[in-house]
Amino acid sequence: MPYNTLSKFFSSLPVILISLYFIPFLGVILLLFRLFTRKNVNIKTCVFLIILGISVLIIKYGINLLSKNITNSVLLKVSNFFNNTPSIISFSKLCIIMGVILIIISIIIQKIFDKGVDSIKKYIQNEEDKSYKIKKENDLIMQEKREKAKNTRNIVCKHCGASNLVSEKVGKCKYCRQYLQ
């Protein structure tokens, strides 16, 4: 998605800033689109918005302070532009507010994602521990059965003729209860 030309165009900062200025709702949508389509830019974009909003406010109030002593016509036109457009202040406030809100949202989403990943990792680790314990118990039981099978021999009872599996040197016949040797 970030390699698509159209998505690159719509998630570029100039397009986002222009749309934030003229159509704030569309600008917010494009900003969210940028945050979710590009990786590792969620904090950078928010910080850029905050810095842009603060710098516009600083420029606006700086020009207001300096406009009283301006005699140059170019600087006078710039100061009149900043003084006569109240939407620049609302634009800078919108940039600052959006930057702060998006930082908070991205931090909350990151924390939720980290908790989810940690809980999944713990669950997987617990399941692996359980399966390891079960496997270890089964291996121990199988080893005991193998040892018992190694020490077991087949003895035919002299009294009834039944074959008996005996693990010791002396045992009883299962059928007639006579001692076997």
Backbone as JSON Lines, residues from 0, in Angstrom:
{"i":0,"aa":"M","n":[0.81,-1.2,0.0],"ca":[0.0,0.0,0.0],"c":[0.85,1.27,0.0]}
{"i":1,"aa":"P","n":[1.94,1.38,0.77],"ca":[2.7,2.63,0.73],"c":[3.46,2.81,-0.57]}
{"i":2,"aa":"Y","n":[3.53,1.79,-1.41],"ca":[4.26,1.92,-2.67],"c":[3.35,2.32,-3.83]}
{"i":3,"aa":"N","n":[2.07,2.39,-3.59],"ca":[1.12,2.81,-4.6],"c":[1.25,4.32,-4.82]}
{"i":4,"aa":"T","n":[1.24,4.76,-6.06],"ca":[1.44,6.18,-6.38],"c":[0.31,7.03,-5.83]}
{"i":5,"aa":"L","n":[-0.91,6.56,-5.94],"ca":[-2.05,7.32,-5.45],"c":[-2.01,7.46,-3.93]}
{"i":6,"aa":"S","n":[-1.67,6.37,-3.24],"ca":[-1.6,6.46,-1.78],"c":[-0.42,7.33,-1.34]}
{"i":7,"aa":"K","n":[0.68,7.31,-2.11],"ca":[1.79,8.21,-1.8],"c":[1.36,9.66,-1.94]}
{"i":8,"aa":"F","n":[0.59,9.95,-2.99],"ca":[0.14,11.32,-3.22],"c":[-0.79,11.78,-2.09]}
{"i":9,"aa":"F","n":[-1.77,10.94,-1.73],"ca":[-2.73,11.34,-0.71],"c":[-2.13,11.36,0.69]}
{"i":10,"aa":"S","n":[-1.07,10.6,0.92],"ca":[-0.47,10.61,2.25],"c":[0.75,11.52,2.33]}
{"i":11,"aa":"S","n":[0.98,12.33,1.3],"ca":[2.1,13.28,1.37],"c":[1.7,14.46,2.26]}
{"i":12,"aa":"L","n":[2.68,15.01,2.94],"ca":[2.39,16.08,3.89],"c":[1.83,17.34,3.25]}
{"i":13,"aa":"P","n":[2.29,17.77,2.07],"ca":[1.66,18.96,1.48],"c":[0.17,18.79,1.2]}
{"i":14,"aa":"V","n":[-0.22,17.63,0.69],"ca":[-1.64,17.39,0.42],"c":[-2.43,17.38,1.72]}
{"i":15,"aa":"I","n":[-1.86,16.76,2.75],"ca":[-2.54,16.72,4.05],"c":[-2.69,18.12,4.62]}
{"i":16,"aa":"L","n":[-1.62,18.92,4.55],"ca":[-1.69,20.27,5.11],"c":[-2.67,21.16,4.35]}
{"i":17,"aa":"I","n":[-2.69,21.06,3.04],"ca":[-3.63,21.86,2.24],"c":[-5.07,21.44,2.55]}
{"i":18,"aa":"S","n":[-5.29,20.13,2.65],"ca":[-6.65,19.68,2.95],"c":[-7.04,20.02,4.39]}
{"i":19,"aa":"L","n":[-6.07,20.03,5.32],"ca":[-6.37,20.46,6.68],"c":[-6.77,21.94,6.7]}
{"i":20,"aa":"Y","n":[-6.17,22.72,5.84],"ca":[-6.47,24.15,5.81],"c":[-7.83,24.43,5.19]}
{"i":21,"aa":"F","n":[-8.13,23.8,4.07],"ca":[-9.37,24.1,3.36],"c":[-10.53,23.21,3.78]}
{"i":22,"aa":"I","n":[-10.28,21.91,3.93],"ca":[-11.33,20.96,4.33],"c":[-10.78,20.16,5.51]}
{"i":23,"aa":"P","n":[-10.97,20.63,6.75],"ca":[-10.35,19.97,7.91],"c":[-10.72,18.5,8.08]}
{"i":24,"aa":"F","n":[-11.98,18.14,7.79],"ca":[-12.38,16.75,7.95],"c":[-11.6,15.84,7.01]}
{"i":25,"aa":"L","n":[-11.47,16.25,5.76],"ca":[-10.7,15.47,4.79],"c":[-9.23,15.4,5.2]}
{"i":26,"aa":"G","n":[-8.71,16.5,5.74],"ca":[-7.33,16.5,6.21],"c":[-7.1,15.51,7.33]}
{"i":27,"aa":"V","n":[-8.06,15.44,8.25],"ca":[-7.95,14.48,9.35],"c":[-8.0,13.06,8.81]}
{"i":28,"aa":"I","n":[-8.89,12.79,7.87],"ca":[-8.99,11.46,7.27],"c":[-7.68,11.09,6.56]}
{"i":29,"aa":"L","n":[-7.12,12.03,5.81],"ca":[-5.85,11.76,5.12],"c":[-4.71,11.56,6.1]}
{"i":30,"aa":"L","n":[-4.75,12.3,7.21],"ca":[-3.71,12.13,8.23],"c":[-3.8,10.75,8.86]}
{"i":31,"aa":"L","n":[-5.01,10.3,9.17],"ca":[-5.18,8.94,9.7],"c":[-4.76,7.9,8.66]}
{"i":32,"aa":"F","n":[-5.06,8.16,7.4],"ca":[-4.63,7.26,6.32],"c":[-3.11,7.16,6.29]}
{"i":33,"aa":"R","n":[-2.43,8.29,6.44],"ca":[-0.97,8.29,6.45],"c":[-0.43,7.51,7.64]}
{"i":34,"aa":"L","n":[-1.06,7.7,8.79],"ca":[-0.58,7.01,9.99],"c":[-0.71,5.5,9.87]}
{"i":35,"aa":"F","n":[-1.77,5.03,9.21],"ca":[-1.99,3.59,9.15],"c":[-1.38,2.93,7.93]}
{"i":36,"aa":"T","n":[-0.99,3.7,6.92],"ca":[-0.38,3.07,5.74],"c":[1.13,3.07,5.8]}
{"i":37,"aa":"R","n":[1.7,4.01,6.48],"ca":[3.16,4.06,6.55],"c":[3.62,3.56,7.91]}
{"i":38,"aa":"K","n":[4.76,2.91,7.91],"ca":[5.28,2.37,9.15],"c":[6.31,3.33,9.73]}
{"i":39,"aa":"N","n":[6.33,3.38,11.05],"ca":[7.3,4.16,11.83],"c":[7.25,5.65,11.53]}
{"i":40,"aa":"V","n":[6.13,6.17,11.08],"ca":[6.01,7.61,10.88],"c":[4.91,8.2,11.75]}
{"i":41,"aa":"N","n":[4.28,7.37,12.59],"ca":[3.15,7.89,13.34],"c":[3.58,8.98,14.32]}
{"i":42,"aa":"I","n":[4.7,8.84,14.99],"ca":[5.16,9.87,15.91],"c":[5.77,11.03,15.13]}
{"i":43,"aa":"K","n":[6.5,10.75,14.06],"ca":[7.12,11.82,13.28],"c":[6.07,12.75,12.68]}
{"i":44,"aa":"T","n":[5.01,12.2,12.16],"ca":[3.96,13.02,11.57],"c":[3.29,13.89,12.63]}
{"i":45,"aa":"C","n":[3.02,13.33,13.79],"ca":[2.38,14.09,14.85],"c":[3.28,15.22,15.34]}
{"i":46,"aa":"V","n":[4.56,14.93,15.5],"ca":[5.5,15.96,15.94],"c":[5.63,17.04,14.87]}
{"i":47,"aa":"F","n":[5.62,16.65,13.6],"ca":[5.68,17.63,12.52],"c":[4.46,18.55,12.57]}
{"i":48,"aa":"L","n":[3.28,17.99,12.82],"ca":[2.08,18.82,12.9],"c":[2.15,19.8,14.06]}
{"i":49,"aa":"I","n":[2.62,19.33,15.21],"ca":[2.73,20.21,16.37],"c":[3.73,21.33,16.11]}
{"i":50,"aa":"I","n":[4.88,20.98,15.55],"ca":[5.9,22.0,15.26],"c":[5.38,22.99,14.22]}
{"i":51,"aa":"L","n":[4.67,22.51,13.22],"ca":[4.1,23.4,12.21],"c":[3.09,24.36,12.82]}
{"i":52,"aa":"G","n":[2.21,23.84,13.66],"ca":[1.22,24.71,14.3],"c":[1.85,25.75,15.21]}
{"i":53,"aa":"I","n":[2.85,25.34,15.99],"ca":[3.53,26.28,16.88],"c":[4.3,27.32,16.07]}
{"i":54,"aa":"S","n":[4.96,26.88,15.0],"ca":[5.73,27.84,14.2],"c":[4.81,28.85,13.51]}
{"i":55,"aa":"V","n":[3.64,28.42,13.04],"ca":[2.69,29.37,12.43],"c":[2.21,30.38,13.46]}
{"i":56,"aa":"L","n":[1.94,29.9,14.69],"ca":[1.53,30.84,15.74],"c":[2.65,31.81,16.09]}
{"i":57,"aa":"I","n":[3.87,31.31,16.17],"ca":[5.01,32.19,16.48],"c":[5.2,33.22,15.38]}
{"i":58,"aa":"I","n":[5.11,32.79,14.13],"ca":[5.25,33.73,13.01],"c":[4.13,34.77,13.05]}
{"i":59,"aa":"K","n":[2.91,34.31,13.31],"ca":[1.77,35.25,13.36],"c":[1.96,36.3,14.43]}
{"i":60,"aa":"Y","n":[2.27,35.87,15.65],"ca":[2.41,36.83,16.74],"c":[3.7,37.63,16.62]}
{"i":61,"aa":"G","n":[4.73,37.05,16.03],"ca":[5.97,37.81,15.78],"c":[5.75,38.92,14.77]}
{"i":62,"aa":"I","n":[5.01,38.62,13.72],"ca":[4.72,39.65,12.71],"c":[3.8,40.72,13.3]}
{"i":63,"aa":"N","n":[2.88,40.32,14.17],"ca":[2.03,41.31,14.83],"c":[2.85,42.27,15.69]}
{"i":64,"aa":"L","n":[3.86,41.73,16.39],"ca":[4.71,42.59,17.21],"c":[5.57,43.51,16.35]}
{"i":65,"aa":"L","n":[6.05,42.99,15.23],"ca":[6.94,43.79,14.38],"c":[6.19,44.69,13.41]}
{"i":66,"aa":"S","n":[4.89,44.49,13.26],"ca":[4.15,45.24,12.24],"c":[4.02,46.73,12.57]}
{"i":67,"aa":"K","n":[4.22,47.08,13.8],"ca":[4.09,48.48,14.18],"c":[5.24,49.32,13.65]}
{"i":68,"aa":"N","n":[6.41,48.71,13.41],"ca":[7.59,49.45,12.96],"c":[7.94,49.16,11.5]}
{"i":69,"aa":"I","n":[7.05,48.5,10.75],"ca":[7.37,48.11,9.38],"c":[7.11,49.27,8.43]}
{"i":70,"aa":"T","n":[8.12,49.55,7.59],"ca":[7.95,50.58,6.55],"c":[8.11,49.97,5.16]}
{"i":71,"aa":"N","n":[8.67,48.77,5.07],"ca":[8.86,48.09,3.79],"c":[7.51,47.57,3.29]}
{"i":72,"aa":"S","n":[7.23,47.73,2.02],"ca":[5.92,47.36,1.47],"c":[5.71,45.85,1.43]}
{"i":73,"aa":"V","n":[6.78,45.09,1.18],"ca":[6.65,43.62,1.12],"c":[6.33,43.08,2.51]}
{"i":74,"aa":"L","n":[7.04,43.54,3.51],"ca":[6.77,43.08,4.87],"c":[5.4,43.55,5.34]}
{"i":75,"aa":"L","n":[4.99,44.72,4.89],"ca":[3.67,45.22,5.25],"c":[2.56,44.34,4.64]}
{"i":76,"aa":"K","n":[2.77,43.88,3.4],"ca":[1.8,42.98,2.77],"c":[1.72,41.64,3.5]}
{"i":77,"aa":"V","n":[2.9,41.12,3.92],"ca":[2.92,39.85,4.67],"c":[2.21,40.01,5.99]}
{"i":78,"aa":"S","n":[2.48,41.11,6.69],"ca":[1.82,41.32,7.99],"c":[0.31,41.51,7.81]}
{"i":79,"aa":"N","n":[-0.1,42.19,6.75],"ca":[-1.53,42.34,6.48],"c":[-2.18,41.0,6.16]}
{"i":80,"aa":"F","n":[-1.44,40.15,5.44],"ca":[-1.97,38.81,5.13],"c":[-2.21,38.02,6.42]}
{"i":81,"aa":"F","n":[-1.23,38.05,7.33],"ca":[-1.39,37.31,8.57],"c":[-2.43,37.95,9.48]}
{"i":82,"aa":"N","n":[-2.57,39.24,9.44],"ca":[-3.55,39.91,10.3],"c":[-4.98,39.76,9.78]}
{"i":83,"aa":"N","n":[-5.14,39.68,8.48],"ca":[-6.48,39.64,7.9],"c":[-7.02,38.23,7.68]}
{"i":84,"aa":"T","n":[-6.24,37.22,7.96],"ca":[-6.71,35.84,7.77],"c":[-6.81,35.14,9.12]}
{"i":85,"aa":"P","n":[-8.0,35.11,9.7],"ca":[-8.14,34.42,10.99],"c":[-8.08,32.9,10.84]}
{"i":86,"aa":"S","n":[-8.2,32.41,9.61],"ca":[-8.16,30.95,9.43],"c":[-6.76,30.39,9.65]}
{"i":87,"aa":"I","n":[-5.73,31.23,9.56],"ca":[-4.37,30.73,9.82],"c":[-4.24,30.34,11.29]}
{"i":88,"aa":"I","n":[-4.83,31.13,12.18],"ca":[-4.78,30.79,13.6],"c":[-5.56,29.5,13.85]}
{"i":89,"aa":"S","n":[-6.73,29.38,13.25],"ca":[-7.49,28.14,13.43],"c":[-6.76,26.95,12.81]}
{"i":90,"aa":"F","n":[-6.06,27.2,11.69],"ca":[-5.28,26.13,11.07],"c":[-4.15,25.69,11.99]}
{"i":91,"aa":"S","n":[-3.44,26.63,12.6],"ca":[-2.34,26.26,13.48],"c":[-2.87,25.56,14.73]}
{"i":92,"aa":"K","n":[-4.0,26.03,15.25],"ca":[-4.6,25.35,16.4],"c":[-5.03,23.94,16.03]}
{"i":93,"aa":"L","n":[-5.6,23.8,14.84],"ca":[-6.01,22.47,14.38],"c":[-4.81,21.55,14.23]}
{"i":94,"aa":"C","n":[-3.7,22.07,13.71],"ca":[-2.49,21.25,13.57],"c":[-1.98,20.8,14.93]}
{"i":95,"aa":"I","n":[-1.95,21.72,15.89],"ca":[-1.47,21.36,17.24],"c":[-2.41,20.34,17.88]}
{"i":96,"aa":"I","n":[-3.7,20.59,17.81],"ca":[-4.67,19.68,18.42],"c":[-4.6,18.31,17.76]}
{"i":97,"aa":"M","n":[-4.54,18.26,16.43],"ca":[-4.46,16.97,15.74],"c":[-3.18,16.24,16.09]}
{"i":98,"aa":"G","n":[-2.07,16.98,16.18],"ca":[-0.81,16.34,16.55],"c":[-0.87,15.71,17.92]}
{"i":99,"aa":"V","n":[-1.41,16.45,18.89],"ca":[-1.5,15.92,20.26],"c":[-2.47,14.74,20.32]}
{"i":100,"aa":"I","n":[-3.61,14.87,19.68],"ca":[-4.59,13.78,19.7],"c":[-4.03,12.53,19.03]}
{"i":101,"aa":"L","n":[-3.36,12.7,17.91],"ca":[-2.81,11.53,17.22],"c":[-1.66,10.9,17.99]}
{"i":102,"aa":"I","n":[-0.87,11.7,18.7],"ca":[0.17,11.12,19.55],"c":[-0.47,10.28,20.64]}
{"i":103,"aa":"I","n":[-1.51,10.81,21.28],"ca":[-2.19,10.07,22.34],"c":[-2.82,8.8,21.79]}
{"i":104,"aa":"I","n":[-3.48,8.9,20.66],"ca":[-4.11,7.71,20.06],"c":[-3.06,6.67,19.67]}
{"i":105,"aa":"S","n":[-1.95,7.11,19.08],"ca":[-0.93,6.14,18.68],"c":[-0.28,5.49,19.89]}
{"i":106,"aa":"I","n":[-0.1,6.25,20.98],"ca":[0.47,5.65,22.19],"c":[-0.5,4.64,22.78]}
{"i":107,"aa":"I","n":[-1.78,4.98,22.83],"ca":[-2.78,4.05,23.37],"c":[-2.85,2.78,22.53]}
{"i":108,"aa":"I","n":[-2.89,2.94,21.22],"ca":[-2.94,1.76,20.34],"c":[-1.68,0.92,20.49]}
{"i":109,"aa":"Q","n":[-0.52,1.56,20.61],"ca":[0.73,0.83,20.78],"c":[0.73,0.05,22.1]}
{"i":110,"aa":"K","n":[0.23,0.67,23.19],"ca":[0.17,-0.02,24.48],"c":[-0.79,-1.21,24.42]}
{"i":111,"aa":"I","n":[-1.94,-1.01,23.79],"ca":[-2.9,-2.12,23.66],"c":[-2.29,-3.25,22.84]}
{"i":112,"aa":"F","n":[-1.63,-2.9,21.75],"ca":[-1.0,-3.91,20.91],"c":[0.1,-4.64,21.68]}
{"i":113,"aa":"D","n":[0.92,-3.89,22.44],"ca":[1.98,-4.52,23.22],"c":[1.41,-5.47,24.28]}
{"i":114,"aa":"K","n":[0.32,-5.05,24.95],"ca":[-0.29,-5.93,25.94],"c":[-0.85,-7.19,25.29]}
{"i":115,"aa":"G","n":[-1.47,-7.03,24.14],"ca":[-2.0,-8.19,23.43],"c":[-0.9,-9.16,23.02]}
{"i":116,"aa":"V","n":[0.19,-8.62,22.5],"ca":[1.32,-9.46,22.1],"c":[1.92,-10.15,23.31]}
{"i":117,"aa":"D","n":[2.06,-9.42,24.43],"ca":[2.62,-10.03,25.64],"c":[1.73,-11.14,26.17]}
{"i":118,"aa":"S","n":[0.41,-10.92,26.17],"ca":[-0.48,-11.96,26.67],"c":[-0.46,-13.19,25.75]}
{"i":119,"aa":"I","n":[-0.36,-12.97,24.46],"ca":[-0.27,-14.1,23.53],"c":[1.03,-14.86,23.75]}
{"i":120,"aa":"K","n":[2.13,-14.13,23.95],"ca":[3.41,-14.79,24.21],"c":[3.37,-15.59,25.5]}
{"i":121,"aa":"K","n":[2.74,-15.03,26.56],"ca":[2.63,-15.76,27.82],"c":[1.78,-17.01,27.65]}
{"i":122,"aa":"Y","n":[0.69,-16.9,26.9],"ca":[-0.17,-18.05,26.67],"c":[0.58,-19.14,25.92]}
{"i":123,"aa":"I","n":[1.31,-18.75,24.89],"ca":[2.09,-19.73,24.11],"c":[3.15,-20.37,24.99]}
{"i":124,"aa":"Q","n":[3.82,-19.57,25.83],"ca":[4.85,-20.11,26.72],"c":[4.25,-21.09,27.72]}
{"i":125,"aa":"N","n":[3.07,-20.75,28.29],"ca":[2.41,-21.66,29.22],"c":[2.02,-22.97,28.54]}
{"i":126,"aa":"E","n":[1.5,-22.88,27.32],"ca":[1.13,-24.09,26.6],"c":[2.36,-24.95,26.28]}
{"i":127,"aa":"E","n":[3.46,-24.3,25.92],"ca":[4.69,-25.05,25.66],"c":[5.2,-25.71,26.93]}
{"i":128,"aa":"D","n":[5.11,-25.01,28.07],"ca":[5.53,-25.6,29.34],"c":[4.66,-26.8,29.71]}
{"i":129,"aa":"K","n":[3.34,-26.66,29.51],"ca":[2.44,-27.78,29.8],"c":[2.75,-28.98,28.92]}
{"i":130,"aa":"S","n":[2.93,-28.73,27.63],"ca":[3.21,-29.85,26.72],"c":[4.57,-30.47,27.03]}
{"i":131,"aa":"Y","n":[5.54,-29.65,27.46],"ca":[6.85,-30.19,27.83],"c":[6.73,-31.07,29.08]}
{"i":132,"aa":"K","n":[5.93,-30.63,30.07],"ca":[5.75,-31.44,31.28],"c":[5.05,-32.75,30.95]}
{"i":133,"aa":"I","n":[4.02,-32.68,30.12],"ca":[3.29,-33.9,29.73],"c":[4.21,-34.84,28.97]}
{"i":134,"aa":"K","n":[5.01,-34.3,28.07],"ca":[5.95,-35.12,27.31],"c":[6.98,-35.76,28.23]}
{"i":135,"aa":"K","n":[7.45,-34.98,29.2],"ca":[8.44,-35.51,30.14],"c":[7.83,-36.64,30.98]}
{"i":136,"aa":"E","n":[6.59,-36.46,31.45],"ca":[5.92,-37.52,32.22],"c":[5.69,-38.76,31.36]}
{"i":137,"aa":"N","n":[5.26,-38.57,30.12],"ca":[5.05,-39.7,29.22],"c":[6.36,-40.43,28.92]}
{"i":138,"aa":"D","n":[7.44,-39.68,28.74],"ca":[8.74,-40.31,28.52],"c":[9.17,-41.12,29.73]}
{"i":139,"aa":"L","n":[8.9,-40.59,30.93],"ca":[9.26,-41.31,32.15],"c":[8.43,-42.59,32.28]}
{"i":140,"aa":"I","n":[7.15,-42.52,31.97],"ca":[6.29,-43.71,32.02],"c":[6.75,-44.74,31.0]}
{"i":141,"aa":"M","n":[7.07,-44.3,29.79],"ca":[7.55,-45.23,28.76],"c":[8.88,-45.85,29.15]}
{"i":142,"aa":"Q","n":[9.74,-45.06,29.76],"ca":[11.03,-45.61,30.19],"c":[10.83,-46.67,31.27]}
{"i":143,"aa":"E","n":[9.9,-46.42,32.21],"ca":[9.61,-47.43,33.23],"c":[9.04,-48.7,32.6]}
{"i":144,"aa":"K","n":[8.17,-48.54,31.61],"ca":[7.61,-49.71,30.93],"c":[8.69,-50.48,30.19]}
{"i":145,"aa":"R","n":[9.63,-49.76,29.57],"ca":[10.73,-50.45,28.88],"c":[11.61,-51.22,29.86]}
{"i":146,"aa":"E","n":[11.9,-50.58,30.99],"ca":[12.72,-51.26,32.01],"c":[11.99,-52.5,32.55]}
{"i":147,"aa":"K","n":[10.69,-52.35,32.75],"ca":[9.91,-53.49,33.24],"c":[9.89,-54.61,32.2]}
{"i":148,"aa":"A","n":[9.79,-54.22,30.91],"ca":[9.77,-55.21,29.84],"c":[11.12,-55.91,29.72]}
{"i":149,"aa":"K","n":[12.21,-55.2,30.0],"ca":[13.53,-55.83,29.95],"c":[13.68,-56.88,31.04]}
{"i":150,"aa":"N","n":[13.12,-56.59,32.21],"ca":[13.27,-57.51,33.34],"c":[12.17,-58.56,33.41]}
{"i":151,"aa":"T","n":[11.24,-58.56,32.5],"ca":[10.13,-59.51,32.52],"c":[10.5,-60.75,31.7]}
{"i":152,"aa":"R","n":[10.14,-61.9,32.23],"ca":[10.37,-63.14,31.48],"c":[9.12,-64.0,31.55]}
{"i":153,"aa":"N","n":[9.01,-64.87,30.61],"ca":[7.84,-65.73,30.51],"c":[8.16,-67.07,31.16]}
{"i":154,"aa":"I","n":[7.37,-67.43,32.17],"ca":[7.57,-68.7,32.88],"c":[6.27,-69.51,32.78]}
{"i":155,"aa":"V","n":[6.42,-70.8,32.48],"ca":[5.27,-71.69,32.38],"c":[5.08,-72.35,33.74]}
{"i":156,"aa":"C","n":[3.85,-72.33,34.22],"ca":[3.53,-72.91,35.52],"c":[3.58,-74.45,35.4]}
{"i":157,"aa":"K","n":[4.22,-75.07,36.36],"ca":[4.35,-76.53,36.34],"c":[3.04,-77.21,36.73]}
{"i":158,"aa":"H","n":[2.21,-76.51,37.47],"ca":[0.99,-77.12,37.98],"c":[-0.16,-77.06,36.98]}
{"i":159,"aa":"C","n":[-0.39,-75.84,36.38],"ca":[-1.54,-75.71,35.48],"c":[-1.13,-75.53,34.03]}
{"i":160,"aa":"G","n":[0.1,-75.26,33.74],"ca":[0.6,-75.12,32.38],"c":[0.37,-73.76,31.75]}
{"i":161,"aa":"A","n":[-0.06,-72.77,32.54],"ca":[-0.3,-71.42,32.0],"c":[1.01,-70.65,31.93]}
{"i":162,"aa":"S","n":[1.12,-69.81,30.92],"ca":[2.33,-68.99,30.83],"c":[2.08,-67.68,31.58]}
{"i":163,"aa":"N","n":[3.08,-67.27,32.36],"ca":[2.99,-66.07,33.19],"c":[4.18,-65.17,32.92]}
{"i":164,"aa":"L","n":[3.93,-63.88,32.91],"ca":[5.02,-62.91,32.8],"c":[5.42,-62.5,34.2]}
{"i":165,"aa":"V","n":[6.67,-62.75,34.53],"ca":[7.16,-62.45,35.87],"c":[8.34,-61.51,35.74]}
{"i":166,"aa":"S","n":[8.32,-60.45,36.56],"ca":[9.43,-59.49,36.51],"c":[10.46,-59.79,37.59]}
{"i":167,"aa":"E","n":[10.12,-60.6,38.53],"ca":[11.07,-60.96,39.58],"c":[11.46,-62.42,39.4]}
{"i":168,"aa":"K","n":[12.37,-62.86,40.22],"ca":[12.82,-64.25,40.11],"c":[11.77,-65.22,40.63]}
{"i":169,"aa":"V","n":[11.0,-64.78,41.6],"ca":[9.96,-65.62,42.19],"c":[8.64,-64.89,42.03]}
{"i":170,"aa":"G","n":[7.56,-65.6,41.67],"ca":[6.25,-64.99,41.53],"c":[5.16,-66.02,41.67]}
{"i":171,"aa":"K","n":[3.91,-65.59,41.61],"ca":[2.77,-66.49,41.73],"c":[2.13,-66.64,40.37]}
{"i":172,"aa":"C","n":[1.56,-67.79,40.12],"ca":[0.81,-68.04,38.89],"c":[-0.51,-67.28,38.99]}
{"i":173,"aa":"K","n":[-0.93,-66.68,37.89],"ca":[-2.15,-65.89,37.88],"c":[-3.4,-66.76,38.06]}
{"i":174,"aa":"Y","n":[-3.31,-68.01,37.66],"ca":[-4.5,-68.85,37.63],"c":[-4.6,-69.77,38.84]}
{"i":175,"aa":"C","n":[-3.5,-70.43,39.18],"ca":[-3.59,-71.41,40.27],"c":[-2.95,-70.91,41.56]}
{"i":176,"aa":"R","n":[-2.36,-69.8,41.58],"ca":[-1.73,-69.15,42.73],"c":[-0.61,-69.96,43.35]}
{"i":177,"aa":"Q","n":[0.05,-70.77,42.58],"ca":[1.21,-71.52,43.06],"c":[2.46,-70.69,42.79]}
{"i":178,"aa":"Y","n":[3.46,-70.89,43.62],"ca":[4.71,-70.15,43.44],"c":[5.49,-70.67,42.24]}
{"i":179,"aa":"L","n":[6.05,-69.73,41.47],"ca":[6.84,-70.07,40.29],"c":[8.3,-69.79,40.58]}
{"i":180,"aa":"Q","n":[9.15,-70.58,39.96],"ca":[10.58,-70.34,40.11],"c":[11.28,-70.41,38.79]}
